Coordinates of C-alpha atoms in Angstrom, one line a residue:
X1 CA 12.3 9.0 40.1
X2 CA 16.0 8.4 41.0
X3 CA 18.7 11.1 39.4
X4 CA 21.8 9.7 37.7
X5 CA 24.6 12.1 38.2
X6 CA 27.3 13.2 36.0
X7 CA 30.4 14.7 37.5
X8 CA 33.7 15.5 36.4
X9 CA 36.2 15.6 39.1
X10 CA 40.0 16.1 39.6
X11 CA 40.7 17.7 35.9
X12 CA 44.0 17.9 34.8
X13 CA 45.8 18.1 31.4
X14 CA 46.3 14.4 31.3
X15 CA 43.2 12.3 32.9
X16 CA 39.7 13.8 33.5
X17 CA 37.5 11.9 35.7
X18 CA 33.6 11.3 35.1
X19 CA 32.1 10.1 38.6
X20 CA 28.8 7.9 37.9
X21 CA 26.3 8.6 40.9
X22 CA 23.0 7.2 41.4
X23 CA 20.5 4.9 39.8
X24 CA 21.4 4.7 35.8
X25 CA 18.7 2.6 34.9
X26 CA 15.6 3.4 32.2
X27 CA 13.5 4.3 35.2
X28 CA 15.9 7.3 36.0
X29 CA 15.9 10.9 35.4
X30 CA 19.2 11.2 33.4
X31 CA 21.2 13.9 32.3
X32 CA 20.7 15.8 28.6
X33 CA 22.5 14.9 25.8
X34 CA 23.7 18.5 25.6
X35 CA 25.1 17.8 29.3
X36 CA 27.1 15.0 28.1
X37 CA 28.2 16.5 25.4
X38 CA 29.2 19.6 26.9
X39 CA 30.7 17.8 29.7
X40 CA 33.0 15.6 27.3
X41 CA 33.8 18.4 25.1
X42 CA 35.3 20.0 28.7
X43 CA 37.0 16.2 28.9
X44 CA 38.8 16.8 25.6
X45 CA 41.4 19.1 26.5
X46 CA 42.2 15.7 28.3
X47 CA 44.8 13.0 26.6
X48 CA 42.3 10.5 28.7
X49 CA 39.0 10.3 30.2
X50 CA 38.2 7.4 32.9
X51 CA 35.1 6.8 35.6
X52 CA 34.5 6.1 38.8
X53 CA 31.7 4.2 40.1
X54 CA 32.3 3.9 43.3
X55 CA 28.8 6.0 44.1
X56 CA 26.6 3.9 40.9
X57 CA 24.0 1.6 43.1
X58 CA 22.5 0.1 40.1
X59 CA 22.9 -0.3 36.3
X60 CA 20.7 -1.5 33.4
X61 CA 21.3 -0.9 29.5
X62 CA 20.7 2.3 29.8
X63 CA 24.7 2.6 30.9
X64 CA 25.6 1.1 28.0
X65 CA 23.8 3.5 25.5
X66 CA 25.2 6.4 27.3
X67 CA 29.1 5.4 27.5
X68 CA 28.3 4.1 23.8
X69 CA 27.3 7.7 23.1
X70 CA 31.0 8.6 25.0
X71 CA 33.0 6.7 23.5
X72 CA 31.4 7.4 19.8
X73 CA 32.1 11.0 20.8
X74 CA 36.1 10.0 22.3
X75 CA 36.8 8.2 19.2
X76 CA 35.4 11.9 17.0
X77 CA 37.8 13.8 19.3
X78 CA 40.8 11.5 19.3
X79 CA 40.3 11.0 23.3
X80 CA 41.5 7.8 24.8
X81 CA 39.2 6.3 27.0
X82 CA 39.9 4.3 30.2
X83 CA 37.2 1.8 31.2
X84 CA 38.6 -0.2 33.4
X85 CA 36.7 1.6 36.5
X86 CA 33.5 0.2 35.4
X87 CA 32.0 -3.0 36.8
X88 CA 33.0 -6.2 34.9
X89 CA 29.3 -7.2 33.5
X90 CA 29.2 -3.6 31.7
X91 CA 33.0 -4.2 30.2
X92 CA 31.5 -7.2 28.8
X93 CA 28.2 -6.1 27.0
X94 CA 30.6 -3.1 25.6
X95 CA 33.0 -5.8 24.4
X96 CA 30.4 -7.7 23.0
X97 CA 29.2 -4.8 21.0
X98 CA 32.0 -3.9 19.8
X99 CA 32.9 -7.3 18.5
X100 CA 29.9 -7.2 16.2
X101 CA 30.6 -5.2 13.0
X102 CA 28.4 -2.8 12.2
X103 CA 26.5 -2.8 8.8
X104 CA 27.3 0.3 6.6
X105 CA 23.8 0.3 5.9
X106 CA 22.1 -0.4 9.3
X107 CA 22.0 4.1 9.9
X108 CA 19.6 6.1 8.1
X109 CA 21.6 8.2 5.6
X110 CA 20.4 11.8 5.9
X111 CA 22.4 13.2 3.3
X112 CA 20.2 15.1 0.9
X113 CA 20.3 13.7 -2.4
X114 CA 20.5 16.4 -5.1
X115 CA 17.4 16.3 -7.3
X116 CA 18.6 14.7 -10.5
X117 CA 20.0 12.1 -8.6
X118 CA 16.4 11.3 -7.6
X119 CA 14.8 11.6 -10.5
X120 CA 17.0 9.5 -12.3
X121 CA 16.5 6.9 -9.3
X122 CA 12.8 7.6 -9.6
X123 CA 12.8 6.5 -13.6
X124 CA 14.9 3.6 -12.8
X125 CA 12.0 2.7 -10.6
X126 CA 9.1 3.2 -13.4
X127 CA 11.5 1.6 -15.9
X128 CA 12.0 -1.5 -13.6
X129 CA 8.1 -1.8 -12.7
X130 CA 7.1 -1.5 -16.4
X131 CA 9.2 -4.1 -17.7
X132 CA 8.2 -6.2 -14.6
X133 CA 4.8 -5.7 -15.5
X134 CA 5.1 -7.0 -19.4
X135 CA 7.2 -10.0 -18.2
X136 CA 3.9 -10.3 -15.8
X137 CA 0.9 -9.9 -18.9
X138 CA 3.2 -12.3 -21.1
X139 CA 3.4 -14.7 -18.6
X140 CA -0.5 -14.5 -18.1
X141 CA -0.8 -15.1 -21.7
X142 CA 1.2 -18.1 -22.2
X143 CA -0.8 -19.7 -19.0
X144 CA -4.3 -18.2 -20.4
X145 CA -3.4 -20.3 -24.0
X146 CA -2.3 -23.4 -21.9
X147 CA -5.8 -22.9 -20.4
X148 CA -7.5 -22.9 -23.6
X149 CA -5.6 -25.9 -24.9
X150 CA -6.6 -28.0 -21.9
X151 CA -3.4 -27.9 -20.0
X152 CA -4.3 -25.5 -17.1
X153 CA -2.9 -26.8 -13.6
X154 CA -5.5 -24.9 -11.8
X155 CA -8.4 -26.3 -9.8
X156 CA -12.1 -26.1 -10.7
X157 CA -13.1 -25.3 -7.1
X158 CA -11.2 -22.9 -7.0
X159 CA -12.0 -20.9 -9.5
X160 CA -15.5 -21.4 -8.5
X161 CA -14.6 -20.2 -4.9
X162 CA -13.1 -17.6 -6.4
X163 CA -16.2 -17.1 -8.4
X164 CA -18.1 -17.0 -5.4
X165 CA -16.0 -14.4 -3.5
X166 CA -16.4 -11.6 -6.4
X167 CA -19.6 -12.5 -7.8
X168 CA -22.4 -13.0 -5.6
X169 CA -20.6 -11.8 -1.9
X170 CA -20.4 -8.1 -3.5
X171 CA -23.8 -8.1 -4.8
X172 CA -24.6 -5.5 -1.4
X173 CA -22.3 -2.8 -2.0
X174 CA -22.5 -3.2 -5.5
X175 CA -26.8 -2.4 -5.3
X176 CA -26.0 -0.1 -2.4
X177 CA -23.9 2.3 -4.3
X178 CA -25.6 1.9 -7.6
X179 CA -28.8 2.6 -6.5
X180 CA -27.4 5.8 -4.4
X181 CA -25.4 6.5 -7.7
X182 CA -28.5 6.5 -9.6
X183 CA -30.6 8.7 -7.6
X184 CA -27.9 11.4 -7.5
X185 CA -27.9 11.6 -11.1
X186 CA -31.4 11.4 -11.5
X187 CA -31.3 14.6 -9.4
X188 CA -28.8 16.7 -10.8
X189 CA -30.5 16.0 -13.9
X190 CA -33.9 17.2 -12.2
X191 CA -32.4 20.0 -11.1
X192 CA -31.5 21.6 -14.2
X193 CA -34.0 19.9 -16.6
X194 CA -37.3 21.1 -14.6
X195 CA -36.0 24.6 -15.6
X196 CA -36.9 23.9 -19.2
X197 CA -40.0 21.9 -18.5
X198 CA -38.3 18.8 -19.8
X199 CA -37.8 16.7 -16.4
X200 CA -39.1 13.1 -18.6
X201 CA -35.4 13.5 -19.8
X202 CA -34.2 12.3 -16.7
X203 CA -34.9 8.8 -17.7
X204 CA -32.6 9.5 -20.7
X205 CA -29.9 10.9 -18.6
X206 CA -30.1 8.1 -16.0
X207 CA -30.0 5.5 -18.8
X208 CA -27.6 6.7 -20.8
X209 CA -25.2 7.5 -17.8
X210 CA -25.8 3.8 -16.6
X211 CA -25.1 1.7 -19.2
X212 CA -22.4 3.4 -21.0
X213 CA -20.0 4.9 -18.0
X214 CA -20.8 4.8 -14.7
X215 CA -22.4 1.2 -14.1
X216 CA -19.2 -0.4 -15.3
X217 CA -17.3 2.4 -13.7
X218 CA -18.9 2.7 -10.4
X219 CA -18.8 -1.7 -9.8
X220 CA -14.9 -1.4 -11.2
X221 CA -14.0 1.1 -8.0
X222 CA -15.9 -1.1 -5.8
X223 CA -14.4 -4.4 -7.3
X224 CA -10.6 -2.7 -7.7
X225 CA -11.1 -1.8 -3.2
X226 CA -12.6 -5.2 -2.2
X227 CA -11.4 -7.6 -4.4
X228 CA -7.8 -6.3 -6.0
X229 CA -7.6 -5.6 -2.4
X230 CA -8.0 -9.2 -1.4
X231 CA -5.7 -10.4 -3.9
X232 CA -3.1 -8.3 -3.3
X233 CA -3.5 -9.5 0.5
X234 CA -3.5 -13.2 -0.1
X235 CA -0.7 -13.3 -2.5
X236 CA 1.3 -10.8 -0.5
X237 CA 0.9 -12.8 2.7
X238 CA 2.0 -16.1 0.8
X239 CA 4.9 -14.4 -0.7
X240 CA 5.7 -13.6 3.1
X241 CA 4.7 -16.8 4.1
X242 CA 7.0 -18.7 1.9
X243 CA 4.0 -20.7 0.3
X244 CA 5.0 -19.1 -3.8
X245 CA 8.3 -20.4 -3.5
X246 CA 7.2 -23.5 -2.4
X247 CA 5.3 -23.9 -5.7
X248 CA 8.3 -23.4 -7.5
X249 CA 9.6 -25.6 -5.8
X250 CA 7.9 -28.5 -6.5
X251 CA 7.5 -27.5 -10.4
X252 CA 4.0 -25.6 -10.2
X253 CA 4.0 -21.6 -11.5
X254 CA 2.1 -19.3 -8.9
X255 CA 0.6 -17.9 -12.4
X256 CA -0.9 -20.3 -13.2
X257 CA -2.2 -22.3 -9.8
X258 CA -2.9 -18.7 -8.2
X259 CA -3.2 -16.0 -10.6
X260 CA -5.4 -17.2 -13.6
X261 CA -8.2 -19.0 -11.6
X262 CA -8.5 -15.4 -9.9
X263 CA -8.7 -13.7 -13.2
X264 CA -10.3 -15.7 -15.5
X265 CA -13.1 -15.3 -11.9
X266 CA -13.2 -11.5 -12.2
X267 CA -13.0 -11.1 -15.6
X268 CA -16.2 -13.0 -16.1
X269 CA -18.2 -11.8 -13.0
X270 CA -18.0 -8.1 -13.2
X271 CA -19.6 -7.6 -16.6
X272 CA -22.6 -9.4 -14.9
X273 CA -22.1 -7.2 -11.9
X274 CA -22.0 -4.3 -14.5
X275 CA -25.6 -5.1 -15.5
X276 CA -27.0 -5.3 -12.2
X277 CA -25.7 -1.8 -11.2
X278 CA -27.2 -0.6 -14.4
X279 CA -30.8 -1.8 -13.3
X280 CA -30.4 -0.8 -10.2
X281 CA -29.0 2.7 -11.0
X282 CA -31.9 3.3 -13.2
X283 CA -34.5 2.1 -10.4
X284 CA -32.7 4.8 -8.5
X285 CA -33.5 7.4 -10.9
X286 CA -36.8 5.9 -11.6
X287 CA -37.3 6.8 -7.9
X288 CA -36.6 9.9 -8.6
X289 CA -38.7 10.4 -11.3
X290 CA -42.0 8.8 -9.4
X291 CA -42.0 10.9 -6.0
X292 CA -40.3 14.4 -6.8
X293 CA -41.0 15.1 -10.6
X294 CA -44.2 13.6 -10.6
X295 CA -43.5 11.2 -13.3
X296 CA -45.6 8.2 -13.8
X297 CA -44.2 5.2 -14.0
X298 CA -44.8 3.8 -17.3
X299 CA -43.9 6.4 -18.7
X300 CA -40.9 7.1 -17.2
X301 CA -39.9 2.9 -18.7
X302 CA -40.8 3.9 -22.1
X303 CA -39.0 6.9 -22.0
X304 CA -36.1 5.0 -20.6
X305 CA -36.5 1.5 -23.2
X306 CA -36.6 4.2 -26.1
X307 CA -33.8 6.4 -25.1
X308 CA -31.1 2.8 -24.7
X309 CA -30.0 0.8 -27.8
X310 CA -27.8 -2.6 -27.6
X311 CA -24.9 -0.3 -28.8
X312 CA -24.9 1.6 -25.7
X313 CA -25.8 -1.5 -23.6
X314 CA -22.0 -3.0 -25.5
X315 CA -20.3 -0.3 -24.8
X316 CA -20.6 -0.7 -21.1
X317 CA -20.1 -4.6 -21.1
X318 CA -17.1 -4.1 -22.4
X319 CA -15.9 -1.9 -20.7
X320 CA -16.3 -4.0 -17.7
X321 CA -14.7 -6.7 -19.0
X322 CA -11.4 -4.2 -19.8
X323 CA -11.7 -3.1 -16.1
X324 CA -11.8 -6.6 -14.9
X325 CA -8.7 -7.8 -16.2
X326 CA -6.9 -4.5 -15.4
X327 CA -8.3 -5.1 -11.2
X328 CA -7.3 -8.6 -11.1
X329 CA -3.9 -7.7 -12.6
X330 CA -3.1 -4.9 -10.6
X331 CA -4.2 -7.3 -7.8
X332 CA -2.5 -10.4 -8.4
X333 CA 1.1 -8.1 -9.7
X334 CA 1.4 -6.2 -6.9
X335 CA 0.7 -9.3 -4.7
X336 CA 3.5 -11.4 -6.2
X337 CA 6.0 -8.7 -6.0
X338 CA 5.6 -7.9 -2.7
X339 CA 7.8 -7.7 0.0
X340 CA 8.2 -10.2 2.7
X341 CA 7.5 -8.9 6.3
X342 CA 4.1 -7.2 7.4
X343 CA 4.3 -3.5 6.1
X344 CA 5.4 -4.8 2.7
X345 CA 2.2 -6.6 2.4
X346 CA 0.3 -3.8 3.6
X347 CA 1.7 -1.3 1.5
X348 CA 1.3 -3.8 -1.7
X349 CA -2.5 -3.9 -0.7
X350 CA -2.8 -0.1 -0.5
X351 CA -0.5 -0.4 -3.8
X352 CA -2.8 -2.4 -5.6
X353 CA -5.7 -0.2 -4.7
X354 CA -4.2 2.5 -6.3
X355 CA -3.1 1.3 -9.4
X356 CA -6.4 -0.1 -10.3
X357 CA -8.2 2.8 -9.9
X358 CA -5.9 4.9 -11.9
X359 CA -5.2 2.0 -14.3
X360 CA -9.5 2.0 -15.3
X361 CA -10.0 5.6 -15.1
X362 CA -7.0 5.6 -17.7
X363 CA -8.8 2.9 -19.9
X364 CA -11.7 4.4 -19.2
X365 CA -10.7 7.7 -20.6
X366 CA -9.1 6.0 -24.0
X367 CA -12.1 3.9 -24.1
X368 CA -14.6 6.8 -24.1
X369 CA -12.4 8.6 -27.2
X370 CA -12.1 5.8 -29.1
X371 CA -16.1 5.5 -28.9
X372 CA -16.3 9.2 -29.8
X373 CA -14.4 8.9 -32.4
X374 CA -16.0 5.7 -34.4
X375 CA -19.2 7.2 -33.1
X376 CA -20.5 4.2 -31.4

């Protein structure tokens, strides 16, 4: 690796001298930025600083960053510079830059904000998003009554490929995690029930647990990661892509073209998703029951069929249907208001995630209280 060399030579109290040896290109070794420093502070007790070059054998934009760095520093010091020694092409790319303005926000600011300062930015922030978010549910209503009346702009195939997409495609993961759901319930419950001699409870537990929590809980996380995902992703990348304000353009509202067909899909899917966990988490118990308690298996069915009511079968439907319109709208907000380059849509994916999860855990929670508390 070639050295670039720094020298001062033939100081005085009027003109100091910086002699440029060697290869100052990105392949070579070059001096620390505490050298250059040091070596220009030395330079200050200068009215002037200039170069020769007379020893540089080759130069590359690496140059220019370091006498960018000297004159920045020159200009801190009050130091005039002198740069007529250097070779025309870099006097030229310097003028260049120079010529260019530069943007008083292009630096990173590392000022520390004080902390009131960013908690009132931080409310700002909420304040914004929640008033975004009821301009977003009205507008969702006005297009879902246009829809009832007739006068929905939306195509039937695609709702129905939309249907498709979060109906039957996440019938695998859905059964996969119900059924593991299932059997870990069943045997916590086996667990502590054997101690009493009461393990045909375990069908009561499983049931129960189903249908009224987690079979419209456990298909909501799984719906809010791979579909509120997808939504977020699609709209995000056509916000990026120009395609939503291309609709506006031509007259046609992205909420009701893009975001009700996508809604009206999940809202009317996941209950029927919700069911199918519920079977399946209850075959997973009942698999529990048969080969470790010793259960047989018609009796471990009646013990389940008398232990569930329609009430409790309600309570979980809807639910699901609550969840469903909170994942698609967490889905389809956060993919309208996001940003326009790759990260943004990224980060409104991993946005969207987020909020739906915390948004049906919420509505979960007020749910289950409001249940308790009519004594459903």
């Amino acid at each position: 690796m070639q050295q670039a060399l720094l020298k001062l030579e033939h100081p005085s109290t009027q003109i100091c001298c910086y002699r440029l040896e060697g290869d100052w290109t990105i392949q070579s070794d070059f001096p620390k930025n505490k050298v250059i420093e040091s070596a220009l502070e030395t330079g200050t007790q200068a009215q002037t600083i200039c170069f020769n070059v007379d020893a540089l054998t080759s130069w590359d934009s690496r140059l220019l960053i370091f006498l960018q760095k000297i004159i920045e520093l020159a200009r801190d010091h009050s130091v005039e510079l002198d740069l007529d020694g250097l070779p025309s092409g870099v006097l030229d790319l310097l003028k260049i830059s120079q010529t260019v303005e530069e943007r008083f926000d292009a630096r990173r600011n590392h000022q520390h904000e004080p902390f009131l300062q960013r908690l009132g930015v931080w409310v700002l922030d909420i304040i914004a998003s929640c008033r975004q978010a009821m301009t977003f549910v009205g507008e969702f209503v006005i297009c879902l009554m246009n829809w009832l009346r007739g006068k929905s702009k939306f195509k039937a195939q695609d709702f129905f490929t939309h249907l498709h997409d979060c109906g039957p495609k996440a019938f695998g993961i859905v059964a996969l995690i119900s059924v593991l759901v299932g059997l870990i319930f069943a045997f916590v419950g086996a667990v502590q029930l054997r101690m009493f001699g009461a393990e045909i409870y375990v069908a009561n537990l499983v049931g129960l647990g189903m249908f009224r929590e987690m079979g419209a809980m456990m298909t909501a996380v799984i719906m809010s990661g791979r579909t509120g995902a997808s939504y977020a992703a699609q709209l995000g990348a056509m916000q990026a892509n120009g395609e939503i304000d291309a609709l506006q353009t031509m007259g046609i509202s992205p909420m009701d073209y893009l975001v009700l067909p996508r809604t009206l899909a999940l809202i009317l899917v996941i209950p029927l998703l919700c069911i199918y966990a519920d079977l399946l988490g209850i075959f997973g118990g009942f698999l529990v029951g048969i080969f470790m308690l010793d259960l047989m298996p018609i009796e471990y069915i009646n013990q389940t069929i008398g232990a569930l009511s329609l009430n409790h079968f309600f309570v979980g439907i809807f639910k699901a249907f609550v969840f469903g319109f909170l994942i698609a709208f967490a889905g389809c907000f956060r993919g309208l208001h996001s940003g326009t380059s790759a990260s943004a849509v990224g980060s409104a994916t991993t946005s969207a995630v987020v909020t739906a999860i915390i948004l049906v855990v919420i509505a979960d929670a007020i749910l289950t209280v409001i249940y308790n508390a009519l004594e459903i």
